[in-house]
Short mmCIF file of N, CA, C and O and ligand atoms in Angstrom, two decimals:
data_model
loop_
_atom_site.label_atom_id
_atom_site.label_comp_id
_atom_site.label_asym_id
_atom_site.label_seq_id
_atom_site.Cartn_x
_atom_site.Cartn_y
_atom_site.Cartn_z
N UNK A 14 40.84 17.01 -21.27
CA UNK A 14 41.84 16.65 -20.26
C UNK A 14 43.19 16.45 -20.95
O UNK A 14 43.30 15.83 -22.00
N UNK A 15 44.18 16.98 -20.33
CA UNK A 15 45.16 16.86 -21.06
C UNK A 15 46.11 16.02 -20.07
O UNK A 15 45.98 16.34 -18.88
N UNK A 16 47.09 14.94 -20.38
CA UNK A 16 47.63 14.43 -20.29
C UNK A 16 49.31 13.92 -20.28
O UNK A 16 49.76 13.26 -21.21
N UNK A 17 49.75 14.15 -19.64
CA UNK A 17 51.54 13.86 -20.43
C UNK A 17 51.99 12.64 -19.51
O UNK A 17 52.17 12.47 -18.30
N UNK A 18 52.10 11.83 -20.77
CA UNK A 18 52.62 10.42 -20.12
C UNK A 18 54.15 10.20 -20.14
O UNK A 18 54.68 9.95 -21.23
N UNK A 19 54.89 10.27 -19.02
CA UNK A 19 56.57 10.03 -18.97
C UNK A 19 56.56 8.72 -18.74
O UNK A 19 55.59 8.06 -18.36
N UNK A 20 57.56 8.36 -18.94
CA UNK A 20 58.59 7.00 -18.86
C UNK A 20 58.19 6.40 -17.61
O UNK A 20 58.31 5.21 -17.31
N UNK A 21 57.41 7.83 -16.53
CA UNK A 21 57.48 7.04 -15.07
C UNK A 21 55.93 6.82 -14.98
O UNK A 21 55.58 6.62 -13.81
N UNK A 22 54.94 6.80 -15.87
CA UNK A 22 53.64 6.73 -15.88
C UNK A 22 53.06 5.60 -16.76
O UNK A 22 53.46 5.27 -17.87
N UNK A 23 52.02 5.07 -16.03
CA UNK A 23 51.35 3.75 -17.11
C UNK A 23 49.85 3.85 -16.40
O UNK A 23 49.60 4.24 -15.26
N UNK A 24 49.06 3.44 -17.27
CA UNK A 24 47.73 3.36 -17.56
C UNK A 24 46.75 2.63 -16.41
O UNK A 24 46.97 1.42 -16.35
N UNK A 25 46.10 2.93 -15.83
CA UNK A 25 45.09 1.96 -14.85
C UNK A 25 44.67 1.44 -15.77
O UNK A 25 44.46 1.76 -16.94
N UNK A 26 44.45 -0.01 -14.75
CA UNK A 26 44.15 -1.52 -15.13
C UNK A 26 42.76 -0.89 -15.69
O UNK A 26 42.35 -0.95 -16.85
N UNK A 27 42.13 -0.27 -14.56
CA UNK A 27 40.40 -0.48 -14.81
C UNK A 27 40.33 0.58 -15.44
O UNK A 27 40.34 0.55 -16.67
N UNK A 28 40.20 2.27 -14.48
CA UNK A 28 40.19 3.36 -15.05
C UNK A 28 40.31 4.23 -16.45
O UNK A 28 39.61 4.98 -17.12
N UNK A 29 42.16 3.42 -16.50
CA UNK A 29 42.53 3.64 -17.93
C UNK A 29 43.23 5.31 -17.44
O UNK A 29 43.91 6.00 -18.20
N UNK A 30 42.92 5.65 -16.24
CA UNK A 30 43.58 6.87 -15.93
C UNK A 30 45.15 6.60 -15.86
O UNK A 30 45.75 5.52 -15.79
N UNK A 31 45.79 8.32 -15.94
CA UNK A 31 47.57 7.98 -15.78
C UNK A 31 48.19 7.91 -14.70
O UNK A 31 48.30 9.04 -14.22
N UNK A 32 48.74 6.96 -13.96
CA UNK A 32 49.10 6.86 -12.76
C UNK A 32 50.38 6.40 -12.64
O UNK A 32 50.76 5.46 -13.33
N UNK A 33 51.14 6.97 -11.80
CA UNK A 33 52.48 6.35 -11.03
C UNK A 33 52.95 5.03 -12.06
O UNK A 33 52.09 4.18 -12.26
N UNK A 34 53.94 4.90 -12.55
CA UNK A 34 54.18 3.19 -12.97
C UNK A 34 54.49 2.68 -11.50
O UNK A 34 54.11 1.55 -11.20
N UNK A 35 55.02 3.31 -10.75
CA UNK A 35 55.47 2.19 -9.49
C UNK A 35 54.09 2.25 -8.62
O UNK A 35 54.27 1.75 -7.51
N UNK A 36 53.08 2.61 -8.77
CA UNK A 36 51.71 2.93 -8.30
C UNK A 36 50.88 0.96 -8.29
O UNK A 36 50.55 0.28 -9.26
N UNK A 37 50.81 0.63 -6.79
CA UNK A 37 50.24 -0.72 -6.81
C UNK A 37 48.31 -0.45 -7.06
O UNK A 37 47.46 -1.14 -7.63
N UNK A 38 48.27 0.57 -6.50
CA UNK A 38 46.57 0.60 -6.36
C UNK A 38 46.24 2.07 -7.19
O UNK A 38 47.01 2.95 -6.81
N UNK A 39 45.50 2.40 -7.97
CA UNK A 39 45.41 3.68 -8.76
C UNK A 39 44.51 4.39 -7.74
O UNK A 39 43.48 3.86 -7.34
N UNK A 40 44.96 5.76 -7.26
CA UNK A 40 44.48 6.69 -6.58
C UNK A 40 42.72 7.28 -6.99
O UNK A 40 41.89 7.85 -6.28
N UNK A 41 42.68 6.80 -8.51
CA UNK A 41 41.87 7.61 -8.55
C UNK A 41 40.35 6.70 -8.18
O UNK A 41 39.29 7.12 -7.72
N UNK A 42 40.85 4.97 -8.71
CA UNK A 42 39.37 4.36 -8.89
C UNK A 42 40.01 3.41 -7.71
O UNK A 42 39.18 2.51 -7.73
N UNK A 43 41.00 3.02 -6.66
CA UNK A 43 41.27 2.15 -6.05
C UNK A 43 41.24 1.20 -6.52
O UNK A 43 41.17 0.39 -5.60
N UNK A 44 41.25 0.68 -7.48
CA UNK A 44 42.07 -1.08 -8.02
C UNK A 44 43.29 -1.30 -8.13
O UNK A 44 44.29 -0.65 -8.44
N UNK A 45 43.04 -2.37 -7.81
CA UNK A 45 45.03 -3.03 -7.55
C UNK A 45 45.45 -3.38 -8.99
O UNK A 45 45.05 -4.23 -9.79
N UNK A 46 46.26 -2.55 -9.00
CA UNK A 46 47.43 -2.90 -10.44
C UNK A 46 47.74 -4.00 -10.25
O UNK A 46 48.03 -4.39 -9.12
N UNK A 47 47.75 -4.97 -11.58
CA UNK A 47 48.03 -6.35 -12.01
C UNK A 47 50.11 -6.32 -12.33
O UNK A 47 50.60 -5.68 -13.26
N UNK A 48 50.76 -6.94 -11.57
CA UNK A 48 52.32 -7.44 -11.85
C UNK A 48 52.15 -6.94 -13.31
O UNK A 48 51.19 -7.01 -14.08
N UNK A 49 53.67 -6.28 -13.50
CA UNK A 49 54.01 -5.95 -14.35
C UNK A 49 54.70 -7.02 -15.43
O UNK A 49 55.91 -6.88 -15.28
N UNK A 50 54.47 -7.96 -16.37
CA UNK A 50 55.52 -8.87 -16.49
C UNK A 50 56.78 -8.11 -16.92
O UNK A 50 56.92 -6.96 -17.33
N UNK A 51 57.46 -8.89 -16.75
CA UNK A 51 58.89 -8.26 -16.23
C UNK A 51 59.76 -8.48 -17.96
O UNK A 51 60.91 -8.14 -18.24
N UNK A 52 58.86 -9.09 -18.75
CA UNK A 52 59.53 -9.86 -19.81
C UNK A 52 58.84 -9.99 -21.01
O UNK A 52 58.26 -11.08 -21.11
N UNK A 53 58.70 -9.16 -22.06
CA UNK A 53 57.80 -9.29 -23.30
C UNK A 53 57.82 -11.04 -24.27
O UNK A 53 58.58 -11.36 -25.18
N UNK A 54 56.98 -11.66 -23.79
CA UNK A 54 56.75 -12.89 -24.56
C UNK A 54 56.82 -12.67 -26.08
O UNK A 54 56.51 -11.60 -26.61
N UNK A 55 57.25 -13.75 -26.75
CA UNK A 55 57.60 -14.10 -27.89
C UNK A 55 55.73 -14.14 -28.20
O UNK A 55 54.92 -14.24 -27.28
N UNK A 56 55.31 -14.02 -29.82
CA UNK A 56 54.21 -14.38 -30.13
C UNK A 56 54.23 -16.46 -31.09
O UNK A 56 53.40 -17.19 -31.63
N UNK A 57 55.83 -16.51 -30.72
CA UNK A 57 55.85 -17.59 -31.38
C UNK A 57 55.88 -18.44 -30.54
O UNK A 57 55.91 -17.87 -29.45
N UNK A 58 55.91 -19.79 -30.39
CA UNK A 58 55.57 -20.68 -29.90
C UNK A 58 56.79 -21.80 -29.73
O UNK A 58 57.59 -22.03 -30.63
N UNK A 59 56.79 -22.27 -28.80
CA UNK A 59 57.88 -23.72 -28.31
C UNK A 59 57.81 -24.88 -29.49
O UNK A 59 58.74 -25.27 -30.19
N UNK A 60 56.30 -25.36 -29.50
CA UNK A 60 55.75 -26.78 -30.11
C UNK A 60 56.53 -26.84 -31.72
O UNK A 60 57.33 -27.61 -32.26
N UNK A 61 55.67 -25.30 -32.20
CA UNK A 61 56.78 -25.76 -33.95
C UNK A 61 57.73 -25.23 -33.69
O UNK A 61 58.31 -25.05 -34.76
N UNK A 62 58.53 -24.69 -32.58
CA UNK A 62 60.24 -24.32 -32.79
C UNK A 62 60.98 -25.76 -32.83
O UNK A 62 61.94 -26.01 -33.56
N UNK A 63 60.30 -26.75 -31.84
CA UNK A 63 61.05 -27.79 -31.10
C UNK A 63 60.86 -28.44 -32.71
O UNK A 63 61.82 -28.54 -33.47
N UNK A 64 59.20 -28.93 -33.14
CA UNK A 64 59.54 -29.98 -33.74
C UNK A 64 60.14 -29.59 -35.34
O UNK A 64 60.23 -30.40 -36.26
N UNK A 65 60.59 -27.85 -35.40
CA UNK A 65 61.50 -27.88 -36.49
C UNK A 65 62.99 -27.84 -36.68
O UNK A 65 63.76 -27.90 -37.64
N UNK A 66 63.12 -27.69 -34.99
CA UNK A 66 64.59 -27.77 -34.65
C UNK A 66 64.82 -29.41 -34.51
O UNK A 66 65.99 -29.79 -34.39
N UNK A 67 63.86 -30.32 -34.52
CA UNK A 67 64.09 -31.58 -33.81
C UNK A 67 64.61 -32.68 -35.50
O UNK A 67 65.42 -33.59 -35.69
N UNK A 68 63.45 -31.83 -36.52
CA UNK A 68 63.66 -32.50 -37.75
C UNK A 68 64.56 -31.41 -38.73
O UNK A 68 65.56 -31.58 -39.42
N UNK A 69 64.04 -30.68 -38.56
CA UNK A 69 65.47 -29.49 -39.83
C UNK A 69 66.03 -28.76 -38.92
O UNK A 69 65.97 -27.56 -39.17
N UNK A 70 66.69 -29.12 -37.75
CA UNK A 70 67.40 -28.16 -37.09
C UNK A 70 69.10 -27.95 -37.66
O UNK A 70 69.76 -26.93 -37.46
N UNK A 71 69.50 -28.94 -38.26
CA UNK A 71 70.89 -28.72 -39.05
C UNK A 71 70.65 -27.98 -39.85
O UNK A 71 71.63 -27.56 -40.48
N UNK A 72 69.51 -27.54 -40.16
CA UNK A 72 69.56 -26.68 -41.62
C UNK A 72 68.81 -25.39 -41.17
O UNK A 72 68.44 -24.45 -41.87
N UNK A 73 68.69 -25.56 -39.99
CA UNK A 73 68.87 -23.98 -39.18
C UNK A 73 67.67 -23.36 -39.22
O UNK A 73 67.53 -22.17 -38.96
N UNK A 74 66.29 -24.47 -39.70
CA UNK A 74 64.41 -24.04 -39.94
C UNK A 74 64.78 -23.39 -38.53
O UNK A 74 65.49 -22.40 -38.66
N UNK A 75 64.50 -23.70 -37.35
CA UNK A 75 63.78 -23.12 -35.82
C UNK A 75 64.53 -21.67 -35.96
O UNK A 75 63.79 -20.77 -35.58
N UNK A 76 65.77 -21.24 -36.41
CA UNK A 76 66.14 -20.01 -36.75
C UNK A 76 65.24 -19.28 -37.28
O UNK A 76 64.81 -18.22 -36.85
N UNK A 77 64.78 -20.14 -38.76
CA UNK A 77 64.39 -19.15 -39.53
C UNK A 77 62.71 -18.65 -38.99
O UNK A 77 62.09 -17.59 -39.12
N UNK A 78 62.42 -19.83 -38.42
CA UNK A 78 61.09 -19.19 -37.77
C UNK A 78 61.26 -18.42 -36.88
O UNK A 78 60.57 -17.40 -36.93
N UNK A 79 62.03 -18.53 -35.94
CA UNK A 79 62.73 -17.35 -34.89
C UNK A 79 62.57 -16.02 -35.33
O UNK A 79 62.08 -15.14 -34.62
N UNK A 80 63.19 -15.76 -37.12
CA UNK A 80 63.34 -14.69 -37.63
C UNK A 80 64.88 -14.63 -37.44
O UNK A 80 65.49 -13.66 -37.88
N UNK A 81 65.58 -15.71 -36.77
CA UNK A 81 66.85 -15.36 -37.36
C UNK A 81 67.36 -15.77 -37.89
O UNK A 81 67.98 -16.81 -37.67
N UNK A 82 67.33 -14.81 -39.28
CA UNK A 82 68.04 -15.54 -40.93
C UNK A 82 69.34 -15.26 -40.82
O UNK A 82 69.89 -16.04 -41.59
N UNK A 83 70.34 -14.44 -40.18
CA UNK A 83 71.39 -14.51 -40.29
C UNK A 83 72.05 -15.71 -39.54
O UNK A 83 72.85 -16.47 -40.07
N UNK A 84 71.63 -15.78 -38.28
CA UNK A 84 72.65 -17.13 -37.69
C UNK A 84 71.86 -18.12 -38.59
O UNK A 84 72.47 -19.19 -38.58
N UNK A 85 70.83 -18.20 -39.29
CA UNK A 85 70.15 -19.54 -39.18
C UNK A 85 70.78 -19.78 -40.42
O UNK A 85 71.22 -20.92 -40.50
N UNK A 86 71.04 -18.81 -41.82
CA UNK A 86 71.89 -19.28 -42.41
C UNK A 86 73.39 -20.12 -42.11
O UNK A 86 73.79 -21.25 -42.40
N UNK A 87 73.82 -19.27 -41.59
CA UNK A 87 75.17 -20.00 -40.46
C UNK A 87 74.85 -21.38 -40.06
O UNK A 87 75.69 -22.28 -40.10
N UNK A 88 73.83 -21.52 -39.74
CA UNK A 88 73.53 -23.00 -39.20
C UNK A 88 73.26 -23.84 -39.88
O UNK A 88 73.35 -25.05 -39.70
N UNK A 89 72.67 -22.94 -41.25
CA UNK A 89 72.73 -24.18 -42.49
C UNK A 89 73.78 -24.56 -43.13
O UNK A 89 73.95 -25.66 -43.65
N UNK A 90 74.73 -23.40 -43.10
CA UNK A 90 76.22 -23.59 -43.75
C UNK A 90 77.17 -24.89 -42.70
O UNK A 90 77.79 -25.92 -43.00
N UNK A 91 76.83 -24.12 -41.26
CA UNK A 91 77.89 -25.52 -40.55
C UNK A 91 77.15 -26.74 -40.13
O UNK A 91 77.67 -27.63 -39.46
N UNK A 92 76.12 -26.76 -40.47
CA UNK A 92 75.02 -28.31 -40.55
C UNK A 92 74.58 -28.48 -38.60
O UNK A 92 74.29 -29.54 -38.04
N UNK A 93 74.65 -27.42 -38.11
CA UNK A 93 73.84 -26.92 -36.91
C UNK A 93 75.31 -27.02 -36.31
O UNK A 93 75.47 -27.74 -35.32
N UNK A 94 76.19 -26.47 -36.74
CA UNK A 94 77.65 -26.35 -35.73
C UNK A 94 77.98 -27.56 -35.34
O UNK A 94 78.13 -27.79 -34.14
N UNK A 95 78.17 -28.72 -36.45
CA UNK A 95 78.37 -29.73 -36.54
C UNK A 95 77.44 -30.43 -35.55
O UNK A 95 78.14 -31.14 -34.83
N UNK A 96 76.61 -30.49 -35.34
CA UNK A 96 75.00 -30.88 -34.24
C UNK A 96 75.40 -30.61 -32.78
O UNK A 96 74.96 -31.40 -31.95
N UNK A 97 76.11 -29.70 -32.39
CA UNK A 97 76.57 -28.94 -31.27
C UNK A 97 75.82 -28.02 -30.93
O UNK A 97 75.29 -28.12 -29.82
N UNK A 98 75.57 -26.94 -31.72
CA UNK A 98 74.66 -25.61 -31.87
C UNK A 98 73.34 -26.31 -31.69
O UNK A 98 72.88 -26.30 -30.55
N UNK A 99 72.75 -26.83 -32.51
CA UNK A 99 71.57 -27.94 -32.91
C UNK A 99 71.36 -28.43 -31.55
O UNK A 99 70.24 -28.03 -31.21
N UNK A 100 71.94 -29.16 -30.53
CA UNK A 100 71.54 -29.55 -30.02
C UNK A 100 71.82 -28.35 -28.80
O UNK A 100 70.92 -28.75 -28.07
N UNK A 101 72.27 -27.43 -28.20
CA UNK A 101 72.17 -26.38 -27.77
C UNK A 101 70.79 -25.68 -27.97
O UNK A 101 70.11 -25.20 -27.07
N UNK A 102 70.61 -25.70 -28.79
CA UNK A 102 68.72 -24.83 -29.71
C UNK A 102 68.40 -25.71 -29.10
O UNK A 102 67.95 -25.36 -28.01
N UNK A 103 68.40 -26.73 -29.27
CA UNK A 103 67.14 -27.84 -28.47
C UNK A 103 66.84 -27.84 -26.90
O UNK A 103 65.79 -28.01 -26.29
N UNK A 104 67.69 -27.69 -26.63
CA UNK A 104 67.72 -27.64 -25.22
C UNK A 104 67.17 -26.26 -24.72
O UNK A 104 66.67 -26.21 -23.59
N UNK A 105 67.23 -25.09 -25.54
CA UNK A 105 67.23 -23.81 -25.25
C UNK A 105 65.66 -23.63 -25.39
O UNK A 105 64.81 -23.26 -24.58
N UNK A 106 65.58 -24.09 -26.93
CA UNK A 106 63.71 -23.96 -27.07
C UNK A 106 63.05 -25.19 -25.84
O UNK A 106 61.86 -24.98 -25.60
N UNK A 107 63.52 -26.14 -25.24
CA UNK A 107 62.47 -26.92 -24.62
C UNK A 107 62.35 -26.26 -23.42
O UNK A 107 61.27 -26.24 -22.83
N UNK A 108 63.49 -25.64 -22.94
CA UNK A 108 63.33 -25.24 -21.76
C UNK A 108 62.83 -23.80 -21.43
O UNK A 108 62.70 -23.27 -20.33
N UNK A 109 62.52 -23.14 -23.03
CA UNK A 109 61.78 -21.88 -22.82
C UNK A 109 62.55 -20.94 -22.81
O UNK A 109 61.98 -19.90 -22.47
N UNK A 110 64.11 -20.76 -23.12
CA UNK A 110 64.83 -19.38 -23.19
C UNK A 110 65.78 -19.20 -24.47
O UNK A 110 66.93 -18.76 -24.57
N UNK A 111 64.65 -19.80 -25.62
CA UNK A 111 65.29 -19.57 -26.81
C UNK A 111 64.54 -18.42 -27.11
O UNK A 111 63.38 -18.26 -26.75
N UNK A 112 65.21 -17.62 -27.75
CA UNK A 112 64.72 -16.03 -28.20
C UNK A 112 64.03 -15.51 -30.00
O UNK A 112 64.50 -16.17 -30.92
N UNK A 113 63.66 -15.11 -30.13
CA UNK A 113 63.32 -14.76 -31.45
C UNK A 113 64.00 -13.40 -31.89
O UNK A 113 64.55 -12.77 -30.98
N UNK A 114 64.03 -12.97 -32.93
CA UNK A 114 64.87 -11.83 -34.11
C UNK A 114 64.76 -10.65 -32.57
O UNK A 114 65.76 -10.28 -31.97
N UNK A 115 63.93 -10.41 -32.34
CA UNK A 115 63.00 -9.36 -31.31
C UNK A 115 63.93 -9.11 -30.43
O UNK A 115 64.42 -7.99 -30.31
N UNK A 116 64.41 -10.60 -29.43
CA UNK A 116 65.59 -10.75 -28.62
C UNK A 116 63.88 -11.08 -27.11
O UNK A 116 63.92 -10.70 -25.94
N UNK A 117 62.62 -11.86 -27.81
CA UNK A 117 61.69 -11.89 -26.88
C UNK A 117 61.80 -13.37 -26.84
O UNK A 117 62.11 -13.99 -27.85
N UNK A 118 61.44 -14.27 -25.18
CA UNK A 118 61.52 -15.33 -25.04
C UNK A 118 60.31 -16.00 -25.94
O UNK A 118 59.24 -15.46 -26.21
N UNK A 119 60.72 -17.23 -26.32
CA UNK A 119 59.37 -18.24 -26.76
C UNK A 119 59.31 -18.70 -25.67
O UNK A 119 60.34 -19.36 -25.54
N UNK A 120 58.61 -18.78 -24.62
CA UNK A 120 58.29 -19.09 -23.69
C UNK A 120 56.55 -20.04 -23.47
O UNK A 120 56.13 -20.53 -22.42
N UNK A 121 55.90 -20.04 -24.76
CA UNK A 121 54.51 -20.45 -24.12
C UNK A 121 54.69 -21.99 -25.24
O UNK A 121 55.61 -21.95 -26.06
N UNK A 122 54.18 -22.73 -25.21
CA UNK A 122 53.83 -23.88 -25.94
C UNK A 122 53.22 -24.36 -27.56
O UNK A 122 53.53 -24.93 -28.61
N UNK A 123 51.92 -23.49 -26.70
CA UNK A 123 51.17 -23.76 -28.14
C UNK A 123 50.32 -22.35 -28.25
O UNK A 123 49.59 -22.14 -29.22
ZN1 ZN B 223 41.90 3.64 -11.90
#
């Protein structure tokens, strides 16, 4: 069987056949396609962003776990943007729309 998967095609849930991406139910086995998340999750986590932004966040750790060594250097140089930035990150990781190197939310906890 040959196959060509475009930009406008994605995989049944069950089947595994190629169907419609805007396709709610796959034609071929009738199961309902599962929501698409709309948003690739971070594989990193809230709990050690917070509690390394909470204790070395002037020195820009929750960056570097982020993966971002360039601002996070920056943040070690201005001691977390004089605890401005620092406390901006904090607020950003608790509430779930601090981002990693990727540009993907940390969004889950633990
Ligand atoms: Zn199917």
């Amino acid at each position: 069987m040959t196959v060509r998967v475009s930009r406008k095609a994605k995989f049944c849930y069950s089947c595994g056949d190629v169907i419609e991406s805007a396709a709610v139910v796959c034609p071929r086995c009738g199961v309902v396609q599962p929501a698409v998340t709309a948003e690739a999750q971070s594989e990193r986590r809230i709990l050690p962003a917070f509690l390394l932004c909470f204790f070395l966040g002037v020195f820009g750790a929750h960056r570097f776990y982020a993966g971002k060594i360039g601002t996070g250097v920056l943040e070690l140089l201005t001691a977390g943007g004089l605890g401005i930035w620092w406390l901006v990150d904090m607020i950003m990781i608790l509430t779930g729309s601090f981002r990693d190197s990727e540009g993907r939310k940390i969004s889950a906890w633990t």
